[in-house]
Amino acid sequence: MQMKMKIQNHVASSLILFKGTFFILPCYKIPNFSFLKPATIGIPTSQMFLAPFHSNSNSNSASNHQSSLSRYPRSVFDKITKLDDALQLFDQMTQRKPLLPSVVKFTQLLQAVTKMKHYSCSIHLFKQMTAIGAPIDVWTTNIVIKCCCQLSCTTEGFAIVAYGFKRGVIPDVCTFSTLLNGFILEDRVHEAERLFKKLIKWKLCIPNVVMYNTMIKGLCKFGINHTA
């Protein structure tokens, strides 16, 4: 609980320190991604502003849904190898309103699409999920943030973090590791370094081996060996 409060109190401030680079869209809306080009995401053109985060008591974690709605066994998602099959299954799942499948099922489907490297499609499906009120958790948002980073749109990933906060989703070490890696993929290593230092200073998460390795490899990649 204490860690959660620290994150709520400080994540907005960490974004302010990167003012001009990180932003939160008005009303915590998901960015207006464009899929006109398969390998890119359109950057929103509306006026951006920073806003405070608020928690939502309706948050649901993946563990809370493990036993619900077993109509779609995991083997179904493991066997998906074609995008058309994934989209067809998604349509079937969304048509089950008002009793939608659990967050676990939706997230497993997103993971399957992401593994096929259809990053833009994963983000599009996420938007459709939120439009119909499908549940999300930190696993869901982490997948979407990874897609943003793979499309060289790490800044958009922070908008997803903000949207998650509105839904009661608290970022974890995987969230921040993905964002750090996104910066490095975009050759924004100094921004990654500043964010990493703030995470440590404010104790927003406990760095793990993946996070440390991400930073070390990123710093060495750009010849900043003394810092690494």
PDB file of C-alpha atoms in Angstrom:
ATOM      1  CA  MET A   1       0.000   0.000   0.000  1.00  0.00           C
ATOM      2  CA  GLN A   2       2.846   2.373   0.864  1.00  0.00           C
ATOM      3  CA  MET A   3       4.520   1.684  -2.477  1.00  0.00           C
ATOM      4  CA  LYS A   4       1.222   2.356  -4.264  1.00  0.00           C
ATOM      5  CA  MET A   5       0.870   5.739  -2.551  1.00  0.00           C
ATOM      6  CA  LYS A   6       4.438   6.677  -3.483  1.00  0.00           C
ATOM      7  CA  ILE A   7       3.733   5.902  -7.111  1.00  0.00           C
ATOM      8  CA  GLN A   8       0.508   7.878  -7.061  1.00  0.00           C
ATOM      9  CA  ASN A   9       2.232  10.859  -5.470  1.00  0.00           C
ATOM     10  CA  HIS A  10       5.311  10.935  -7.655  1.00  0.00           C
ATOM     11  CA  VAL A  11       4.676   9.588 -11.142  1.00  0.00           C
ATOM     12  CA  ALA A  12       2.947  12.796 -12.216  1.00  0.00           C
ATOM     13  CA  SER A  13       5.892  14.787 -10.883  1.00  0.00           C
ATOM     14  CA  SER A  14       8.336  12.620 -12.809  1.00  0.00           C
ATOM     15  CA  LEU A  15       6.481  13.452 -15.990  1.00  0.00           C
ATOM     16  CA  ILE A  16       6.601  17.162 -15.195  1.00  0.00           C
ATOM     17  CA  LEU A  17      10.385  16.947 -15.020  1.00  0.00           C
ATOM     18  CA  PHE A  18      10.300  15.757 -18.621  1.00  0.00           C
ATOM     19  CA  LYS A  19       7.868  18.498 -19.641  1.00  0.00           C
ATOM     20  CA  GLY A  20       7.773  18.830 -23.383  1.00  0.00           C
ATOM     21  CA  THR A  21       8.625  15.180 -23.857  1.00  0.00           C
ATOM     22  CA  PHE A  22       6.157  13.269 -21.706  1.00  0.00           C
ATOM     23  CA  PHE A  23       2.519  14.200 -21.690  1.00  0.00           C
ATOM     24  CA  ILE A  24      -0.853  13.048 -20.527  1.00  0.00           C
ATOM     25  CA  LEU A  25      -3.812  13.524 -22.769  1.00  0.00           C
ATOM     26  CA  PRO A  26      -6.861  15.465 -21.545  1.00  0.00           C
ATOM     27  CA  CYS A  27      -9.344  13.353 -19.564  1.00  0.00           C
ATOM     28  CA  TYR A  28      -6.911  10.415 -19.606  1.00  0.00           C
ATOM     29  CA  LYS A  29      -8.016   9.428 -23.084  1.00  0.00           C
ATOM     30  CA  ILE A  30      -5.971   6.981 -25.088  1.00  0.00           C
ATOM     31  CA  PRO A  31      -3.913   8.724 -27.798  1.00  0.00           C
ATOM     32  CA  ASN A  32      -5.591   8.994 -31.171  1.00  0.00           C
ATOM     33  CA  PHE A  33      -3.314   6.462 -32.835  1.00  0.00           C
ATOM     34  CA  SER A  34      -3.342   6.333 -36.606  1.00  0.00           C
ATOM     35  CA  PHE A  35      -2.987   3.029 -38.417  1.00  0.00           C
ATOM     36  CA  LEU A  36      -2.713   4.427 -41.936  1.00  0.00           C
ATOM     37  CA  LYS A  37       0.885   3.241 -41.979  1.00  0.00           C
ATOM     38  CA  PRO A  38       1.502  -0.280 -40.695  1.00  0.00           C
ATOM     39  CA  ALA A  39       4.819   0.484 -39.006  1.00  0.00           C
ATOM     40  CA  THR A  40       4.031   3.698 -37.223  1.00  0.00           C
ATOM     41  CA  ILE A  41       1.633   5.420 -34.863  1.00  0.00           C
ATOM     42  CA  GLY A  42       0.320   8.895 -35.508  1.00  0.00           C
ATOM     43  CA  ILE A  43       1.366  11.454 -32.907  1.00  0.00           C
ATOM     44  CA  PRO A  44      -1.635  13.315 -31.455  1.00  0.00           C
ATOM     45  CA  THR A  45      -1.881  16.919 -32.630  1.00  0.00           C
ATOM     46  CA  SER A  46      -4.327  18.246 -30.048  1.00  0.00           C
ATOM     47  CA  GLN A  47      -3.026  20.404 -27.203  1.00  0.00           C
ATOM     48  CA  MET A  48      -1.386  18.295 -24.502  1.00  0.00           C
ATOM     49  CA  PHE A  49      -1.188  19.085 -20.833  1.00  0.00           C
ATOM     50  CA  LEU A  50       0.020  17.383 -17.687  1.00  0.00           C
ATOM     51  CA  ALA A  51      -2.541  16.339 -15.097  1.00  0.00           C
ATOM     52  CA  PRO A  52      -2.441  14.672 -11.665  1.00  0.00           C
ATOM     53  CA  PHE A  53      -3.078  10.972 -11.319  1.00  0.00           C
ATOM     54  CA  HIS A  54      -6.020   9.606  -9.355  1.00  0.00           C
ATOM     55  CA  SER A  55      -6.473   6.043  -8.241  1.00  0.00           C
ATOM     56  CA  ASN A  56      -9.552   4.028  -9.017  1.00  0.00           C
ATOM     57  CA  SER A  57     -10.894   1.541  -6.493  1.00  0.00           C
ATOM     58  CA  ASN A  58     -12.329  -0.625  -9.273  1.00  0.00           C
ATOM     59  CA  SER A  59      -8.904  -1.996 -10.241  1.00  0.00           C
ATOM     60  CA  ASN A  60      -8.795  -5.706 -11.083  1.00  0.00           C
ATOM     61  CA  SER A  61      -5.543  -7.649 -11.196  1.00  0.00           C
ATOM     62  CA  ALA A  62      -4.893 -10.673 -13.353  1.00  0.00           C
ATOM     63  CA  SER A  63      -4.925 -12.933 -10.312  1.00  0.00           C
ATOM     64  CA  ASN A  64      -8.512 -11.926  -9.551  1.00  0.00           C
ATOM     65  CA  HIS A  65      -9.640 -13.296 -12.895  1.00  0.00           C
ATOM     66  CA  GLN A  66      -7.732 -16.543 -13.189  1.00  0.00           C
ATOM     67  CA  SER A  67     -10.767 -18.635 -12.284  1.00  0.00           C
ATOM     68  CA  SER A  68     -13.393 -16.707 -14.249  1.00  0.00           C
ATOM     69  CA  LEU A  69     -14.889 -17.534 -17.627  1.00  0.00           C
ATOM     70  CA  SER A  70     -12.925 -20.585 -18.742  1.00  0.00           C
ATOM     71  CA  ARG A  71     -14.687 -20.776 -22.082  1.00  0.00           C
ATOM     72  CA  TYR A  72     -11.429 -19.911 -23.832  1.00  0.00           C
ATOM     73  CA  PRO A  73      -8.665 -22.198 -22.492  1.00  0.00           C
ATOM     74  CA  ARG A  74      -5.111 -20.922 -22.757  1.00  0.00           C
ATOM     75  CA  SER A  75      -4.378 -23.514 -25.436  1.00  0.00           C
ATOM     76  CA  VAL A  76      -6.657 -21.555 -27.764  1.00  0.00           C
ATOM     77  CA  PHE A  77      -4.413 -18.501 -27.540  1.00  0.00           C
ATOM     78  CA  ASP A  78      -1.201 -20.527 -27.712  1.00  0.00           C
ATOM     79  CA  LYS A  79      -2.298 -22.000 -31.033  1.00  0.00           C
ATOM     80  CA  ILE A  80      -2.982 -18.641 -32.697  1.00  0.00           C
ATOM     81  CA  THR A  81      -0.450 -18.156 -35.496  1.00  0.00           C
ATOM     82  CA  LYS A  82      -2.423 -15.991 -37.919  1.00  0.00           C
ATOM     83  CA  LEU A  83      -3.693 -12.474 -37.409  1.00  0.00           C
ATOM     84  CA  ASP A  84      -7.042 -13.276 -39.015  1.00  0.00           C
ATOM     85  CA  ASP A  85      -7.638 -16.024 -36.460  1.00  0.00           C
ATOM     86  CA  ALA A  86      -6.847 -13.628 -33.634  1.00  0.00           C
ATOM     87  CA  LEU A  87      -9.207 -10.987 -34.991  1.00  0.00           C
ATOM     88  CA  GLN A  88     -11.984 -13.535 -35.425  1.00  0.00           C
ATOM     89  CA  LEU A  89     -11.557 -14.707 -31.843  1.00  0.00           C
ATOM     90  CA  PHE A  90     -11.539 -11.106 -30.624  1.00  0.00           C
ATOM     91  CA  ASP A  91     -14.853 -10.488 -32.388  1.00  0.00           C
ATOM     92  CA  GLN A  92     -16.341 -13.558 -30.720  1.00  0.00           C
ATOM     93  CA  MET A  93     -15.156 -12.387 -27.313  1.00  0.00           C
ATOM     94  CA  THR A  94     -16.489  -8.855 -27.684  1.00  0.00           C
ATOM     95  CA  GLN A  95     -19.901 -10.098 -28.794  1.00  0.00           C
ATOM     96  CA  ARG A  96     -20.454 -11.761 -25.436  1.00  0.00           C
ATOM     97  CA  LYS A  97     -21.755  -8.527 -23.897  1.00  0.00           C
ATOM     98  CA  PRO A  98     -22.759  -7.837 -21.227  1.00  0.00           C
ATOM     99  CA  LEU A  99     -20.824 -10.819 -19.837  1.00  0.00           C
ATOM    100  CA  LEU A 100     -17.401 -10.188 -21.348  1.00  0.00           C
ATOM    101  CA  PRO A 101     -14.476 -12.589 -20.904  1.00  0.00           C
ATOM    102  CA  SER A 102     -12.019 -11.863 -18.121  1.00  0.00           C
ATOM    103  CA  VAL A 103      -9.040  -9.542 -18.316  1.00  0.00           C
ATOM    104  CA  VAL A 104      -6.824 -12.633 -18.509  1.00  0.00           C
ATOM    105  CA  LYS A 105      -8.463 -13.828 -21.716  1.00  0.00           C
ATOM    106  CA  PHE A 106      -8.306 -10.455 -23.436  1.00  0.00           C
ATOM    107  CA  THR A 107      -4.703  -9.991 -22.374  1.00  0.00           C
ATOM    108  CA  GLN A 108      -3.682 -13.441 -23.590  1.00  0.00           C
ATOM    109  CA  LEU A 109      -5.126 -12.556 -26.965  1.00  0.00           C
ATOM    110  CA  LEU A 110      -3.209  -9.262 -27.034  1.00  0.00           C
ATOM    111  CA  GLN A 111      -0.060 -11.163 -26.134  1.00  0.00           C
ATOM    112  CA  ALA A 112      -0.613 -13.590 -29.000  1.00  0.00           C
ATOM    113  CA  VAL A 113      -1.007 -10.739 -31.493  1.00  0.00           C
ATOM    114  CA  THR A 114       2.042  -8.966 -30.095  1.00  0.00           C
ATOM    115  CA  LYS A 115       4.158 -12.117 -30.376  1.00  0.00           C
ATOM    116  CA  MET A 116       3.351 -12.092 -34.087  1.00  0.00           C
ATOM    117  CA  LYS A 117       4.801  -8.544 -34.105  1.00  0.00           C
ATOM    118  CA  HIS A 118       1.519  -6.951 -35.167  1.00  0.00           C
ATOM    119  CA  TYR A 119       2.141  -4.090 -32.770  1.00  0.00           C
ATOM    120  CA  SER A 120      -0.224  -1.578 -34.339  1.00  0.00           C
ATOM    121  CA  CYS A 121      -2.987  -4.165 -34.366  1.00  0.00           C
ATOM    122  CA  SER A 122      -2.461  -4.911 -30.674  1.00  0.00           C
ATOM    123  CA  ILE A 123      -2.899  -1.239 -29.862  1.00  0.00           C
ATOM    124  CA  HIS A 124      -6.006  -1.084 -32.016  1.00  0.00           C
ATOM    125  CA  LEU A 125      -7.500  -4.075 -30.191  1.00  0.00           C
ATOM    126  CA  PHE A 126      -6.694  -2.405 -26.879  1.00  0.00           C
ATOM    127  CA  LYS A 127      -8.611   0.669 -27.981  1.00  0.00           C
ATOM    128  CA  GLN A 128     -11.557  -1.515 -28.922  1.00  0.00           C
ATOM    129  CA  MET A 129     -11.399  -3.204 -25.528  1.00  0.00           C
ATOM    130  CA  THR A 130     -11.561   0.079 -23.674  1.00  0.00           C
ATOM    131  CA  ALA A 131     -14.396   1.279 -25.899  1.00  0.00           C
ATOM    132  CA  ILE A 132     -16.619  -1.626 -24.832  1.00  0.00           C
ATOM    133  CA  GLY A 133     -15.577  -1.486 -21.190  1.00  0.00           C
ATOM    134  CA  ALA A 134     -13.454  -4.628 -21.175  1.00  0.00           C
ATOM    135  CA  PRO A 135     -11.336  -5.024 -18.028  1.00  0.00           C
ATOM    136  CA  ILE A 136      -7.622  -4.211 -18.082  1.00  0.00           C
ATOM    137  CA  ASP A 137      -4.752  -4.696 -15.660  1.00  0.00           C
ATOM    138  CA  VAL A 138      -1.037  -3.958 -15.507  1.00  0.00           C
ATOM    139  CA  TRP A 139      -0.280  -6.976 -17.706  1.00  0.00           C
ATOM    140  CA  THR A 140      -2.582  -5.546 -20.371  1.00  0.00           C
ATOM    141  CA  THR A 141      -1.091  -2.059 -20.288  1.00  0.00           C
ATOM    142  CA  ASN A 142       2.462  -3.410 -20.248  1.00  0.00           C
ATOM    143  CA  ILE A 143       1.812  -5.243 -23.511  1.00  0.00           C
ATOM    144  CA  VAL A 144       0.415  -2.104 -25.133  1.00  0.00           C
ATOM    145  CA  ILE A 145       3.302   0.003 -23.836  1.00  0.00           C
ATOM    146  CA  LYS A 146       5.729  -2.527 -25.310  1.00  0.00           C
ATOM    147  CA  CYS A 147       3.966  -2.162 -28.657  1.00  0.00           C
ATOM    148  CA  CYS A 148       4.328   1.619 -28.489  1.00  0.00           C
ATOM    149  CA  CYS A 149       8.031   1.282 -27.748  1.00  0.00           C
ATOM    150  CA  GLN A 150       8.558  -1.193 -30.584  1.00  0.00           C
ATOM    151  CA  LEU A 151       6.972   1.359 -32.922  1.00  0.00           C
ATOM    152  CA  SER A 152       9.378   4.068 -31.687  1.00  0.00           C
ATOM    153  CA  CYS A 153       6.546   5.845 -29.883  1.00  0.00           C
ATOM    154  CA  THR A 154       7.732   5.601 -26.299  1.00  0.00           C
ATOM    155  CA  THR A 155       6.181   8.954 -25.460  1.00  0.00           C
ATOM    156  CA  GLU A 156       2.816   7.442 -26.328  1.00  0.00           C
ATOM    157  CA  GLY A 157       3.557   4.711 -23.809  1.00  0.00           C
ATOM    158  CA  PHE A 158       3.427   7.283 -21.030  1.00  0.00           C
ATOM    159  CA  ALA A 159      -0.066   8.253 -22.151  1.00  0.00           C
ATOM    160  CA  ILE A 160      -1.028   4.602 -21.708  1.00  0.00           C
ATOM    161  CA  VAL A 161       0.434   4.717 -18.186  1.00  0.00           C
ATOM    162  CA  ALA A 162      -1.739   7.748 -17.465  1.00  0.00           C
ATOM    163  CA  TYR A 163      -4.833   6.060 -18.849  1.00  0.00           C
ATOM    164  CA  GLY A 164      -4.078   3.029 -16.712  1.00  0.00           C
ATOM    165  CA  PHE A 165      -3.950   5.190 -13.597  1.00  0.00           C
ATOM    166  CA  LYS A 166      -7.461   6.391 -14.337  1.00  0.00           C
ATOM    167  CA  ARG A 167      -8.536   2.744 -14.410  1.00  0.00           C
ATOM    168  CA  GLY A 168      -6.685   1.963 -11.181  1.00  0.00           C
ATOM    169  CA  VAL A 169      -3.748   0.212 -12.849  1.00  0.00           C
ATOM    170  CA  ILE A 170      -0.465   0.859 -11.043  1.00  0.00           C
ATOM    171  CA  PRO A 171       2.731   0.545 -13.148  1.00  0.00           C
ATOM    172  CA  ASP A 172       5.291  -2.007 -12.013  1.00  0.00           C
ATOM    173  CA  VAL A 173       8.965  -2.686 -12.631  1.00  0.00           C
ATOM    174  CA  CYS A 174       8.115  -4.293 -15.981  1.00  0.00           C
ATOM    175  CA  THR A 175       6.290  -1.121 -17.040  1.00  0.00           C
ATOM    176  CA  PHE A 176       9.259   1.096 -16.305  1.00  0.00           C
ATOM    177  CA  SER A 177      11.776  -1.364 -17.773  1.00  0.00           C
ATOM    178  CA  THR A 178       9.807  -1.355 -21.018  1.00  0.00           C
ATOM    179  CA  LEU A 179       9.737   2.451 -21.121  1.00  0.00           C
ATOM    180  CA  LEU A 180      13.462   2.638 -20.414  1.00  0.00           C
ATOM    181  CA  ASN A 181      14.135   0.185 -23.218  1.00  0.00           C
ATOM    182  CA  GLY A 182      11.886   2.235 -25.488  1.00  0.00           C
ATOM    183  CA  PHE A 183      13.973   5.329 -24.872  1.00  0.00           C
ATOM    184  CA  ILE A 184      17.135   3.412 -25.658  1.00  0.00           C
ATOM    185  CA  LEU A 185      15.646   2.003 -28.861  1.00  0.00           C
ATOM    186  CA  GLU A 186      14.933   5.601 -29.893  1.00  0.00           C
ATOM    187  CA  ASP A 187      18.497   6.688 -28.995  1.00  0.00           C
ATOM    188  CA  ARG A 188      17.147   8.760 -26.097  1.00  0.00           C
ATOM    189  CA  VAL A 189      19.564   7.306 -23.593  1.00  0.00           C
ATOM    190  CA  HIS A 190      19.902  10.489 -21.530  1.00  0.00           C
ATOM    191  CA  GLU A 191      16.157  10.571 -20.963  1.00  0.00           C
ATOM    192  CA  ALA A 192      16.316   6.923 -19.959  1.00  0.00           C
ATOM    193  CA  GLU A 193      19.086   7.741 -17.508  1.00  0.00           C
ATOM    194  CA  ARG A 194      17.109  10.599 -15.953  1.00  0.00           C
ATOM    195  CA  LEU A 195      14.001   8.461 -15.597  1.00  0.00           C
ATOM    196  CA  PHE A 196      15.999   5.615 -14.063  1.00  0.00           C
ATOM    197  CA  LYS A 197      17.499   7.958 -11.466  1.00  0.00           C
ATOM    198  CA  LYS A 198      14.059   9.270 -10.532  1.00  0.00           C
ATOM    199  CA  LEU A 199      12.726   5.742 -10.141  1.00  0.00           C
ATOM    200  CA  ILE A 200      15.546   5.030  -7.697  1.00  0.00           C
ATOM    201  CA  LYS A 201      15.294   8.353  -5.864  1.00  0.00           C
ATOM    202  CA  TRP A 202      11.543   8.193  -5.357  1.00  0.00           C
ATOM    203  CA  LYS A 203      11.485   4.406  -4.864  1.00  0.00           C
ATOM    204  CA  LEU A 204       8.704   4.009  -7.409  1.00  0.00           C
ATOM    205  CA  CYS A 205       9.744   0.429  -8.003  1.00  0.00           C
ATOM    206  CA  ILE A 206      12.456  -1.991  -6.989  1.00  0.00           C
ATOM    207  CA  PRO A 207      14.792  -2.431  -9.991  1.00  0.00           C
ATOM    208  CA  ASN A 208      15.321  -6.018 -11.082  1.00  0.00           C
ATOM    209  CA  VAL A 209      17.973  -7.690 -13.204  1.00  0.00           C
ATOM    210  CA  VAL A 210      16.115  -6.860 -16.417  1.00  0.00           C
ATOM    211  CA  MET A 211      15.973  -3.152 -15.602  1.00  0.00           C
ATOM    212  CA  TYR A 212      19.646  -2.979 -14.627  1.00  0.00           C
ATOM    213  CA  ASN A 213      20.696  -4.880 -17.743  1.00  0.00           C
ATOM    214  CA  THR A 214      18.566  -2.603 -19.902  1.00  0.00           C
ATOM    215  CA  MET A 215      20.294   0.474 -18.540  1.00  0.00           C
ATOM    216  CA  ILE A 216      23.793  -1.015 -18.643  1.00  0.00           C
ATOM    217  CA  LYS A 217      23.421  -2.152 -22.253  1.00  0.00           C
ATOM    218  CA  GLY A 218      21.888   1.167 -23.235  1.00  0.00           C
ATOM    219  CA  LEU A 219      24.621   3.253 -21.642  1.00  0.00           C
ATOM    220  CA  CYS A 220      27.376   1.070 -23.100  1.00  0.00           C
ATOM    221  CA  LYS A 221      25.730   1.240 -26.522  1.00  0.00           C
ATOM    222  CA  PHE A 222      26.280   4.990 -26.530  1.00  0.00           C
ATOM    223  CA  GLY A 223      29.738   4.860 -24.989  1.00  0.00           C
ATOM    224  CA  ILE A 224      28.705   6.045 -21.525  1.00  0.00           C
ATOM    225  CA  ASN A 225      30.658   3.248 -19.900  1.00  0.00           C
ATOM    226  CA  HIS A 226      31.678   5.201 -16.800  1.00  0.00           C
ATOM    227  CA  THR A 227      28.042   5.699 -15.795  1.00  0.00           C
ATOM    228  CA  ALA A 228      27.176   2.075 -16.499  1.00  0.00           C
TER     229      ALA A 228
END
